[in-house]
Short mmCIF file of C-alpha atoms in Angstrom, two decimals:
data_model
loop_
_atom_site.label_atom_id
_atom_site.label_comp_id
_atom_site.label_asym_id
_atom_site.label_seq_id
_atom_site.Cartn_x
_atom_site.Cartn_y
_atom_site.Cartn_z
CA UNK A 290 57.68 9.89 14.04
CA UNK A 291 54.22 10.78 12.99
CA UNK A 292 53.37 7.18 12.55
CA UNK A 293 54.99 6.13 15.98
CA UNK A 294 52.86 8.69 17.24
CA UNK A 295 49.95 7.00 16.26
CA UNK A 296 50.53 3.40 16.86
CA UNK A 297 51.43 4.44 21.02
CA UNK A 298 47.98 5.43 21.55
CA UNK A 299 48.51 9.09 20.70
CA UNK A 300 45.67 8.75 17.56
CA UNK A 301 43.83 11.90 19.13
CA UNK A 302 46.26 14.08 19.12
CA UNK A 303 47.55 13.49 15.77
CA UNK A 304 43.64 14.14 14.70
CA UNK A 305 43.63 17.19 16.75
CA UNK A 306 46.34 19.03 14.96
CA UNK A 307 44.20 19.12 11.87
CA UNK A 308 40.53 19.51 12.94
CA UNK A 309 39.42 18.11 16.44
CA UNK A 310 36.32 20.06 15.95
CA UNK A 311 35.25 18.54 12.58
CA UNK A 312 36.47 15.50 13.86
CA UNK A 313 33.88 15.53 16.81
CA UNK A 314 30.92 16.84 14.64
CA UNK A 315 31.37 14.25 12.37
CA UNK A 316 31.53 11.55 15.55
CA UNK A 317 27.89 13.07 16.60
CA UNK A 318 26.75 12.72 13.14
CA UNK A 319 27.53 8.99 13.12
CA UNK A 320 26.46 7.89 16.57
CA UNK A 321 22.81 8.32 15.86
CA UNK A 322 23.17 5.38 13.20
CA UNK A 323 24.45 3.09 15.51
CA UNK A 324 21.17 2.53 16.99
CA UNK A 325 17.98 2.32 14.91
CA UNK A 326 15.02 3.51 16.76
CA UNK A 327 11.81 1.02 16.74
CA UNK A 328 9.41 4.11 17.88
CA UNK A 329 10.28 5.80 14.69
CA UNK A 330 6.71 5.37 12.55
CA UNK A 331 6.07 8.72 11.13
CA UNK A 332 8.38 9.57 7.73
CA UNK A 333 9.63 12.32 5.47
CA UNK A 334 9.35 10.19 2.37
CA UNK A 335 12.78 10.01 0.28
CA UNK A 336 13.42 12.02 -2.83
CA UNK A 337 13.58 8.80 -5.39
CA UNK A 338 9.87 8.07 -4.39
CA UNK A 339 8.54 11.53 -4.15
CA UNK A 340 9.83 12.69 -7.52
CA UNK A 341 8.07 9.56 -9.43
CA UNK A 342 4.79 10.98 -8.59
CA UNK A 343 4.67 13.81 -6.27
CA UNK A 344 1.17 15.00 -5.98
CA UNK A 345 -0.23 11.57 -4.63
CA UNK A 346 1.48 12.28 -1.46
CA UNK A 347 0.01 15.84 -0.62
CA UNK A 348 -2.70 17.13 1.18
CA UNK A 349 -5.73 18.13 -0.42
CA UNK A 350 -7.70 19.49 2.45
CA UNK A 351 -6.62 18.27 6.08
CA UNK A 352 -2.43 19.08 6.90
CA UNK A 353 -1.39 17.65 10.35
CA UNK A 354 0.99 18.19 12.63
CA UNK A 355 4.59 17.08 11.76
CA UNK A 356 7.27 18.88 10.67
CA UNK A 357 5.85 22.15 9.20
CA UNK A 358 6.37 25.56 11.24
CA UNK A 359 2.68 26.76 12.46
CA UNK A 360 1.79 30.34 13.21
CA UNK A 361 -0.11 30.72 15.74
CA UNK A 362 -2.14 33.79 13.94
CA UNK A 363 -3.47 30.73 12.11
CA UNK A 364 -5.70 29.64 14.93
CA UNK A 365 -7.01 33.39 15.35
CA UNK A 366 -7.70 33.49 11.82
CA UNK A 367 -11.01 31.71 11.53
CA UNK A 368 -10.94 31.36 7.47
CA UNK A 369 -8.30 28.94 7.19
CA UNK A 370 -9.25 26.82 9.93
CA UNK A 371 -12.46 27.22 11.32
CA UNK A 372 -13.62 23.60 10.67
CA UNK A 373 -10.76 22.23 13.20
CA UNK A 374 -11.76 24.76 16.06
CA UNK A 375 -15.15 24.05 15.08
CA UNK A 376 -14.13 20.69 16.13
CA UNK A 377 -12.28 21.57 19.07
CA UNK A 378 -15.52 22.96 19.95
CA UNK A 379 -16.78 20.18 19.92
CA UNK A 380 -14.69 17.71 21.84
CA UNK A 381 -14.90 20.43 24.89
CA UNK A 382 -18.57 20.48 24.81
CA UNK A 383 -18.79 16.83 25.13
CA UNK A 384 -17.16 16.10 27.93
CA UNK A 385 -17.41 19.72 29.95
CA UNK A 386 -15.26 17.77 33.22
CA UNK A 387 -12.50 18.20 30.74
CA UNK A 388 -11.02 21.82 29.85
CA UNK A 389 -8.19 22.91 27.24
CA UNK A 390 -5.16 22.99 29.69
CA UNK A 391 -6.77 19.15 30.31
CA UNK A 392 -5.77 18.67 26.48
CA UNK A 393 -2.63 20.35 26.50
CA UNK A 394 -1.47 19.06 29.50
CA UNK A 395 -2.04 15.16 27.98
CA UNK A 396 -0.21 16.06 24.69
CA UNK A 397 3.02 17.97 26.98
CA UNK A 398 3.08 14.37 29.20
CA UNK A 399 3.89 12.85 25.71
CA UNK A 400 6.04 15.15 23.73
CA UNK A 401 8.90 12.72 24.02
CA UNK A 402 6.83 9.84 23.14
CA UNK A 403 5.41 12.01 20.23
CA UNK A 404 8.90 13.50 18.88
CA UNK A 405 10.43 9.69 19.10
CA UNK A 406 8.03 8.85 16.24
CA UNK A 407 9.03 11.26 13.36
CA UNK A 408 11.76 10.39 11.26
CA UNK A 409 12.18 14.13 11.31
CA UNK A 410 13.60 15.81 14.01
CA UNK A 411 10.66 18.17 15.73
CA UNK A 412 10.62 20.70 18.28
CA UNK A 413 7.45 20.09 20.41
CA UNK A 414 7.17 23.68 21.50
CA UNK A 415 3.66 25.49 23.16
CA UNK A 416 2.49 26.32 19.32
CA UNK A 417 2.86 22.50 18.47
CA UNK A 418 1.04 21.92 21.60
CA UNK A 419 -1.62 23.46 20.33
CA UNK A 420 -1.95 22.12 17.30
CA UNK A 421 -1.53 18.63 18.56
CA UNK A 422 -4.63 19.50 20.27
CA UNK A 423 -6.15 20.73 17.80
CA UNK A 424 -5.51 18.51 15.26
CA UNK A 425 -6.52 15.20 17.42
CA UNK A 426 -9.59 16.52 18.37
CA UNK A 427 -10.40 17.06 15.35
CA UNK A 428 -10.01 13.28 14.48
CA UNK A 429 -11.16 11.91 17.07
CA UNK A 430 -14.79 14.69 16.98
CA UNK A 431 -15.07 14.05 12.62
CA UNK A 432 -14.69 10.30 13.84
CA UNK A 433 -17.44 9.91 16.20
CA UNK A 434 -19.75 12.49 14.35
CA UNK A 435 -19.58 10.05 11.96
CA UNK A 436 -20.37 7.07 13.81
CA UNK A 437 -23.25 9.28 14.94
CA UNK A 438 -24.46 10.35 11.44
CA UNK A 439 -24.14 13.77 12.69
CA UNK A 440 -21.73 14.94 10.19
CA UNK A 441 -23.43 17.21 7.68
CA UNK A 442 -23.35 20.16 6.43
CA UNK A 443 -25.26 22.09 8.86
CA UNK A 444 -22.50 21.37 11.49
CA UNK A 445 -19.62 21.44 9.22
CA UNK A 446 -20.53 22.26 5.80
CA UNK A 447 -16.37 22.45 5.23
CA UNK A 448 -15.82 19.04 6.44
CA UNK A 449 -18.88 17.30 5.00
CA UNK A 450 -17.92 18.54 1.69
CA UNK A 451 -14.59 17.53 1.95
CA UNK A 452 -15.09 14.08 3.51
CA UNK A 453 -14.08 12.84 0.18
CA UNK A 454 -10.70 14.58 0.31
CA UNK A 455 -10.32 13.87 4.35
CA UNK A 456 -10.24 10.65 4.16
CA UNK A 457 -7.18 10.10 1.72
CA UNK A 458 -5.70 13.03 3.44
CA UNK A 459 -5.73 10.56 6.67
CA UNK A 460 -3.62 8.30 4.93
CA UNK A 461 -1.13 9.70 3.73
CA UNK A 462 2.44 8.44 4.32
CA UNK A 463 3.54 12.36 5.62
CA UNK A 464 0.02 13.53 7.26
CA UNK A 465 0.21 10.94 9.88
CA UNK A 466 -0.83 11.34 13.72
CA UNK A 467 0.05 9.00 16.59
CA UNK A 468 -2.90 7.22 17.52
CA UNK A 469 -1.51 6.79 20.96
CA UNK A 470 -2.44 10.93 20.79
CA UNK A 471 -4.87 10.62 19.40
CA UNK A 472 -6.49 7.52 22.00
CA UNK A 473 -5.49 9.52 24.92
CA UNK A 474 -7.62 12.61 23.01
CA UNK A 475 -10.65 9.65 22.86
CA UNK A 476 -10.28 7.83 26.28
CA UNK A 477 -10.65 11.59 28.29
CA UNK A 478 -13.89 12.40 25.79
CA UNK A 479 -15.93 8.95 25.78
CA UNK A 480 -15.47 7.96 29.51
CA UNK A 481 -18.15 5.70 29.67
CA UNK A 482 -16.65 3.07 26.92
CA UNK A 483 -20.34 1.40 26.40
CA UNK A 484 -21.22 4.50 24.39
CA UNK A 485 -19.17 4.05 21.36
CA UNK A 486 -17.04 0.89 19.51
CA UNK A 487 -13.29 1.64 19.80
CA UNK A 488 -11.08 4.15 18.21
CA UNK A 489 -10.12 1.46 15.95
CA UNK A 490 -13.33 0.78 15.32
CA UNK A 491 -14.56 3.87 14.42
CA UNK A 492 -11.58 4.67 12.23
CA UNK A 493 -12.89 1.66 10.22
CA UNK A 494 -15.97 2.41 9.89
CA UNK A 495 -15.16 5.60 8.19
CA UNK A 496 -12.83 4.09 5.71
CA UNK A 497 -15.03 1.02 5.24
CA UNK A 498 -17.18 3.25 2.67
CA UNK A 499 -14.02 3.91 0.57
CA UNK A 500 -11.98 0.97 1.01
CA UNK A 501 -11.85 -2.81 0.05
CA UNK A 502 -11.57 -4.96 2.94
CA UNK A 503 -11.92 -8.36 4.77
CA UNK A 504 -14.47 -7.55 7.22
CA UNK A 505 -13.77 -11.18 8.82
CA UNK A 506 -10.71 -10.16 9.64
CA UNK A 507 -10.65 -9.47 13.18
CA UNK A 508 -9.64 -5.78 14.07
CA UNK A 509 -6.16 -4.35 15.10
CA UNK A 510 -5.41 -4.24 18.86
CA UNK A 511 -5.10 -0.24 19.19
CA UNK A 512 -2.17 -0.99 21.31
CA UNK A 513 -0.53 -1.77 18.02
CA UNK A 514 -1.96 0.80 15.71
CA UNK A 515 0.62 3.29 14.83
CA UNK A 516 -1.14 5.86 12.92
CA UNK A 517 -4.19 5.38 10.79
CA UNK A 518 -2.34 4.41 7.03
CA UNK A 519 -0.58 1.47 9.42
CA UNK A 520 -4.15 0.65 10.31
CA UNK A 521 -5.42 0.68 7.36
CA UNK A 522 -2.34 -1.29 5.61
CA UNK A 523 -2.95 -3.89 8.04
CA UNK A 524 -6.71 -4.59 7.89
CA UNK A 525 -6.14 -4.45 3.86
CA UNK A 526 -3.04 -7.28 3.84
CA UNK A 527 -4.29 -10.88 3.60
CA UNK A 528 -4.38 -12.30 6.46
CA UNK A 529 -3.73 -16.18 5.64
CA UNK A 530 -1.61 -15.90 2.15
CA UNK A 531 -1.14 -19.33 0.49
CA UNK A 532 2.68 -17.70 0.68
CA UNK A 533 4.32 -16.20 3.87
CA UNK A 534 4.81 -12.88 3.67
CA UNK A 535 6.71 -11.13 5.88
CA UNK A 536 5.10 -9.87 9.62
CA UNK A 537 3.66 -6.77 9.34
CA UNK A 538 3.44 -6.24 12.94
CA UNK A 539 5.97 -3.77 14.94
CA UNK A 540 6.23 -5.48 17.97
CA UNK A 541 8.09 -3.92 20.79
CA UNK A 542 12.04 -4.75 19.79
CA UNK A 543 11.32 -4.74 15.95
CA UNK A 544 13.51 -2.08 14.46
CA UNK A 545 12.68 -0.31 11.04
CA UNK A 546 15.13 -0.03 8.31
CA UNK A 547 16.65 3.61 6.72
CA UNK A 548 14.46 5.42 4.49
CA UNK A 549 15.42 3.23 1.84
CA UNK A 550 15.88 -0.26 3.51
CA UNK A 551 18.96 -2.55 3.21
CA UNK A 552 18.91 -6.35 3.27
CA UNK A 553 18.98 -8.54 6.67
CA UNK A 554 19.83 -11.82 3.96
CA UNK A 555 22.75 -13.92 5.44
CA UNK A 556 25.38 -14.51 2.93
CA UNK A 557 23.95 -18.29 2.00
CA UNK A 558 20.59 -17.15 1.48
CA UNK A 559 19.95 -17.13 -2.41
CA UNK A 560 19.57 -13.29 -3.79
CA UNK A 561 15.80 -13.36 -5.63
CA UNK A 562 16.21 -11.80 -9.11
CA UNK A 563 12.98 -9.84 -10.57
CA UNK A 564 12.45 -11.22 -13.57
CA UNK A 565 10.15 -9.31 -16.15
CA UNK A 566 6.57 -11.00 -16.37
CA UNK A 567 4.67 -10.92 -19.60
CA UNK A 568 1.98 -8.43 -19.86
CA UNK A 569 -2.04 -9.74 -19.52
CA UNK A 570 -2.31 -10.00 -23.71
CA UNK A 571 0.89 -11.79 -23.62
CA UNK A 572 -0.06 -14.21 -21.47
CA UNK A 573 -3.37 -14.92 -23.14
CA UNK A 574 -1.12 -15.21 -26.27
CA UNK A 575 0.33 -18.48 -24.97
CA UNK A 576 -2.66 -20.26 -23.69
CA UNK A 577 -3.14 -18.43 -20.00
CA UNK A 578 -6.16 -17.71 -18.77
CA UNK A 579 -7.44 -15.78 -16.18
CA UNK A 580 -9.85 -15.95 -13.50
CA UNK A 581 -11.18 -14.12 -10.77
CA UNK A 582 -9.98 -15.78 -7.34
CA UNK A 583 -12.97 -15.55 -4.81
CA UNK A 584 -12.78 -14.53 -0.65
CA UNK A 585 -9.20 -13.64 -1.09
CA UNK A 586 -7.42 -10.12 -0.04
CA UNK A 587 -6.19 -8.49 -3.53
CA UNK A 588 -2.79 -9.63 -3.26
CA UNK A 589 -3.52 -13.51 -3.23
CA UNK A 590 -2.18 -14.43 -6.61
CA UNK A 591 -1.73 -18.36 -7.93
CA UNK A 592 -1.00 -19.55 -10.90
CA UNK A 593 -1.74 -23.75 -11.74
CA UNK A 594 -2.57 -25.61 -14.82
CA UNK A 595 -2.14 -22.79 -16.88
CA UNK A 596 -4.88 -20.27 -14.98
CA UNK A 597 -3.78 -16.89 -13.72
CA UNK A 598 -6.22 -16.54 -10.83
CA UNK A 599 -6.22 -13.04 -9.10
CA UNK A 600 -8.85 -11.59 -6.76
CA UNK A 601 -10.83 -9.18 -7.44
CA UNK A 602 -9.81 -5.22 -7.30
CA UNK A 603 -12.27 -2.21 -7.35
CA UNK A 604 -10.57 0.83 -8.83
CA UNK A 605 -11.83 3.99 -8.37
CA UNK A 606 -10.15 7.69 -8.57
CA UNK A 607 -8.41 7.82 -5.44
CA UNK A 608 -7.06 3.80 -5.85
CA UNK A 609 -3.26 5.74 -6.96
CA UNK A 610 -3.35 8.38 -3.97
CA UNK A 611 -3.69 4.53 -1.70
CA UNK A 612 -1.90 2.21 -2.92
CA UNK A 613 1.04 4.91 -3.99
CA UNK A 614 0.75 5.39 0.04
CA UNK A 615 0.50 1.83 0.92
CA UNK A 616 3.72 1.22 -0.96
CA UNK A 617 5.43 4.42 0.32
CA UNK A 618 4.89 3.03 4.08
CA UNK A 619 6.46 -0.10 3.45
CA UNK A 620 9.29 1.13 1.51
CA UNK A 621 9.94 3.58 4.71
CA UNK A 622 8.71 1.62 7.47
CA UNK A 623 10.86 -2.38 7.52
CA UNK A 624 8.60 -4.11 9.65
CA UNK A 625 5.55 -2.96 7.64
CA UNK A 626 6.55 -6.11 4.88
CA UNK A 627 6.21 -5.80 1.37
CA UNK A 628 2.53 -6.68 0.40
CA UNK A 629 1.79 -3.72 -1.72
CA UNK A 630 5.12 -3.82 -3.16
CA UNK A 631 4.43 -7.08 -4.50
CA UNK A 632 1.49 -6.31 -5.55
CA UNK A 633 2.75 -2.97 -7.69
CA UNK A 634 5.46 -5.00 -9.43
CA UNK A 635 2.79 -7.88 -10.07
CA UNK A 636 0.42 -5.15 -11.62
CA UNK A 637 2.70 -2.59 -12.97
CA UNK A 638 4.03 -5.85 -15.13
CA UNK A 639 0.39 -7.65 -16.86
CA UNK A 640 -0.77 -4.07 -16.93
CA UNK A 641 0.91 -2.34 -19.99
CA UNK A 642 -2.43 -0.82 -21.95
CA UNK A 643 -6.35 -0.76 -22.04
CA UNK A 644 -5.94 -4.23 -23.62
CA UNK A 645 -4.53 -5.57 -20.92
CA UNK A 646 -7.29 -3.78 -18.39
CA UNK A 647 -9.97 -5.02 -21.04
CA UNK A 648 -8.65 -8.85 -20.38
CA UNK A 649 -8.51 -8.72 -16.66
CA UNK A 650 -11.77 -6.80 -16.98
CA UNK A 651 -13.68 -9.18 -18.98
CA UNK A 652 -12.20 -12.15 -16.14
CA UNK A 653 -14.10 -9.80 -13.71
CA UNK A 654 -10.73 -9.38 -11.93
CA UNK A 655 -10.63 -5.30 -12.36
CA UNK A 656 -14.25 -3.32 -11.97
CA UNK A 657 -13.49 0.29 -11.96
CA UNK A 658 -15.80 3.82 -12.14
CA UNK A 659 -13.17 5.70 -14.19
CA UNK A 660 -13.77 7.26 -17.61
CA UNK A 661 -11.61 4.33 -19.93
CA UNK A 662 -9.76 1.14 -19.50
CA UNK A 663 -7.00 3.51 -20.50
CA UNK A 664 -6.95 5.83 -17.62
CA UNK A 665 -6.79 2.17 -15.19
CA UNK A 666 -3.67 1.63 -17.11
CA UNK A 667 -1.91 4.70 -16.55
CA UNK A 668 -2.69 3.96 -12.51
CA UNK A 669 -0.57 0.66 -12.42
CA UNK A 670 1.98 1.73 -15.23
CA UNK A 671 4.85 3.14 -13.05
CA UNK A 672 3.37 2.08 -9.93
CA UNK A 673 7.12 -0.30 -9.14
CA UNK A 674 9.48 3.00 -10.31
CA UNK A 675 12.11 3.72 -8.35
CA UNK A 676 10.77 0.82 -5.39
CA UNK A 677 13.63 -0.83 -3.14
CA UNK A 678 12.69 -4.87 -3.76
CA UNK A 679 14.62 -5.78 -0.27
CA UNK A 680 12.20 -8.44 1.02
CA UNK A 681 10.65 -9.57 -1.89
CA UNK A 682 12.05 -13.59 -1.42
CA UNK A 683 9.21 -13.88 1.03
CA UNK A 684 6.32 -13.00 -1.38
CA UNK A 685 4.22 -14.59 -3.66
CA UNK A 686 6.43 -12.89 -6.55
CA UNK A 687 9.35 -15.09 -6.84
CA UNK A 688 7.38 -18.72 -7.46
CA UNK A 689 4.82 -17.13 -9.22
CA UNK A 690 7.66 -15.45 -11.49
CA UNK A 691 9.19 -18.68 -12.19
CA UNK A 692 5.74 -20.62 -13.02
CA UNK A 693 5.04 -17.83 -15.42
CA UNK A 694 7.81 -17.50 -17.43
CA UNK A 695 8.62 -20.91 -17.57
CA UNK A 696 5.27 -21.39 -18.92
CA UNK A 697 6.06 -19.42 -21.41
CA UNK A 698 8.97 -20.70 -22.29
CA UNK A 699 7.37 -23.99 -23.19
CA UNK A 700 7.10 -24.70 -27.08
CA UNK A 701 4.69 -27.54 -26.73
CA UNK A 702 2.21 -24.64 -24.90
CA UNK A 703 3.30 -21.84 -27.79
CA UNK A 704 2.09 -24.77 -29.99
CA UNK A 705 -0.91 -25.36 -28.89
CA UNK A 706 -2.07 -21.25 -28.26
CA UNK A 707 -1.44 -21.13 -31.84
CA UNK A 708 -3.32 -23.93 -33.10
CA UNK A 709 -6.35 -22.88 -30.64
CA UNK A 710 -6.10 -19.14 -31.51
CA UNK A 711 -5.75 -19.92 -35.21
CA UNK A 712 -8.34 -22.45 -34.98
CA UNK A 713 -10.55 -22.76 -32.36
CA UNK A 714 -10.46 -18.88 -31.46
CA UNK A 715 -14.11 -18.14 -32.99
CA UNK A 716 -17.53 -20.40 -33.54
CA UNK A 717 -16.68 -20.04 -37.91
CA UNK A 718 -13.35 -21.35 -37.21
CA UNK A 719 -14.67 -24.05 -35.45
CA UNK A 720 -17.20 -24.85 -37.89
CA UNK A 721 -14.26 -24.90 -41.05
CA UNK A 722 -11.99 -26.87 -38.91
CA UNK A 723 -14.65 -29.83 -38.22
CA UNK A 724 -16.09 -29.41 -41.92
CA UNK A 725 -12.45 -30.42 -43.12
CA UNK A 726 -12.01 -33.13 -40.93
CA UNK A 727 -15.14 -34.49 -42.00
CA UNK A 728 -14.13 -33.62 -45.51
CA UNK A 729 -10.73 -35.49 -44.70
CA UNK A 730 -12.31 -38.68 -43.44
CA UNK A 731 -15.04 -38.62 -46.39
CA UNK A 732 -11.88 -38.21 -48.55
CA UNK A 733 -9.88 -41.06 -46.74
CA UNK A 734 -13.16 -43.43 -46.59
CA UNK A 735 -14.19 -42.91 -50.39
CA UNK A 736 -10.33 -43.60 -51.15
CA UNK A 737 -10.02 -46.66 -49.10
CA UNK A 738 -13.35 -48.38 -51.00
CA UNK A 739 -11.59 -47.20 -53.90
CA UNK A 740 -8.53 -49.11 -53.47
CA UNK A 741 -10.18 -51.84 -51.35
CA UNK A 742 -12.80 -52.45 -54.65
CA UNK A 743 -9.74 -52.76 -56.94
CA UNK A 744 -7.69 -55.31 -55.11
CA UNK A 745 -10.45 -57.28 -54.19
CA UNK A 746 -13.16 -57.34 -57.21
CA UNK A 747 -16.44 -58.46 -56.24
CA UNK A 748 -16.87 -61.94 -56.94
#
């Protein structure tokens, strides 16, 4: 009967006489799936990336706003955050048409706009009101004092310490602030727009004295911008690969993936299997050599006629904090591509020890300011751990994979790295090799007179 129940239509009430109520909760848990929302920017990073590494992703001077509980006793007690009302300071004094409730009242017209881009679920309550305030004009104020040259100790000896912390604080996959806050924070201080570049603009020039970028590539529309790592991830992509990569771009309508993203390939389209690449001294066993590619962005590998050419990469102490970051946002955010993920498999695979570093060193590929070729090493070794590889079939891994390996796979090229490491590796070896071919021919010359004298006497 139960069964007859069910098939006239009566599903619901069969469900009710166990649990409706579960039943329903379980319904709301679900429905917010159906739908994946393309404002989301801003992430809790997932457990299988945080664990690898956790201390790259922490603050180690500037926390924002996202989903930590403030106390408003914080902003009373001058100690923990008297830079940031320093800065607030600031931003008031420069624009005196503009008061606090101005501020607050700009950052309550957007708290749905602002709550749609965490991941996280946030209450935008008066004490995260304030600290939205707070926090952007502290941006924006470090920013132009910047720009100005005005950032020194007398003003802010906490900040102008700490610049070197700040500024890989900024960037960091969970510190992020919408620059559409933090614009609207800009565009009521600098009214007249002939005093200052753009936010963008002035975001860059910051980060231009501790990052390595194209500066022919023409800026990011701010309209775009989601945060300052997307900014950053963008300007540091290459902008014309010899490959395509996927767009980068979240254009209105683009929708990013789950935490950790899930494939979009249709059933025909060929799965792209990683394949291990031999390490740098592995590949110079078998002939390859490298070379440093010129007025390329650092993920613009090629590989032809048996050179490994890879552009140049400056590595300094906070290179791990970045590119761990760089890799985190693309691995959270779909429409973000997979540039740096490429790039960590590429490097995490030809980087296994200082050897290898001393190779792509000597190439003048790698320059770095750390204490040993060792400590580069332990930077890219892990770098691809626990990384989702969904979109990887439209970067410069899978061809160059296949070129590699195949290369060497090849006997006839085993062969000859033998002969000229065995031979030809070293000016002595040289010299002994041609001594015993002219030894040989001497040998083969005398013994043809020889022979040639006997069968044909002299008359």
């Amino acid at each position: 009967m139960a069964e007859e129940a069910v098939q006239g239509g009566n599903q619901l009430e069969v469900i009710a006489e166990f649990d409706g109520e579960l039943f329903t909760d379980l319904k709301a848990m679900i429905e917010p799936f159906y739908v994946e929302d393309p404002n989301i920017t801003i992430y809790k990073l997932p457990e299988p990336i945080l664990k690898v590494e956790e201390d790259v992703y922490q603050t180690r001077y500037m926390s924002l706003v996202a989903d930590t509980t403030y106390d408003l006793d914080l902003i009373r007690d001058e100690s923990k955050r008297a830079h940031s009302i320093r800065h607030l300071h600031s931003i008031l004094t420069r624009n005196p048409n503009r008061t606090l409730e101005d501020y607050l009242m700009a950052m309550y017209e957007m708290k749905v706009r602002i709550k749609r881009c965490h991941y996280v679920e946030i209450e935008i309550d008066f004490q995260r009101l304030i600290w939205l305030v707070v926090d952007g004009c502290f941006i924006v104020d470090v920013l132009l004092m910047f720009y100005e040259g005005r950032l020194t100790p007398k003003v802010d000896s906490i900040c102008a310490s700490n610049l070197h912390y700040l500024w890989i604080d900024l960037l960091l996959v969970e510190n992020q602030y919408p620059f559409f806050a933090a614009e609207k924070i800009f565009d009521m201080v600098v009214e007249d727009k002939s005093e200052f570049p753009s936010l963008v603009e002035l975001a860059l020039n910051l980060f231009d004295n501790f990052i390595q970028r194209d500066l022919q590539k023409p800026v990011m529309d701010s309209k775009s911008v989601h945060h300052l790592l997307h900014l950053v991830h963008h300007q540091l992509h290459l902008s014309n690969p010899s490959k395509p990569l996927t767009s980068i771009l979240n254009r209105p309508g683009d929708s990013p993936l789950p935490l950790l993203p899930v494939s979009n390939r249709s059933p025909s389209k060929q799965l792209f299997i990683m394949k291990p690449i031999p390490s740098a001294r592995m590949l110079q066993d078998v002939g390859i050599k490298f070379k440093k590619k010129e007025g390329s962005g650092f993920q613009d590998v090629s590989f032809k006629n048996g050179v490994l050419e890879i552009p140049h990469l400056y590595v300094h102490s906070n290179t791990k904090v970045l590119l761990r970051n760089l890799i985190a946002w693309e691995q959270c955010h779909h429409a973000a591509g997979t540039y740096f993920t490429s790039y960590a498999i590429f490097i995490d695979y030809i980087v296994n020890t200082e050897k290898d570093i001393e190779i792509l060193s000597e190439a003048g590929i790698i320059e770095h300011s750390l204490s040993s070729d060792e400590d580069v090493a332990d930077i890219f070794n892990g770098l691809s751990m626990n990384l989702v590889h969904t979109g990887l079939d439209n970067s410069f891994l899978p061809e160059l994979t296949k070129q590699l390996n195949h290369y060497c796979q090849s006997n006839v090229n085993k062969w000859w790295a033998k002969l000229m490491n065995d031979y030809f590796s070293n000016p002595w070896s040289i010299v002994s090799v041609v001594a015993a071919i002219v030894l040989l021919v001497l040998t083969f010359v005398q013994t043809f007179f020889s022979a040639y004298s006997y069968f044909q006497p002299p008359q």
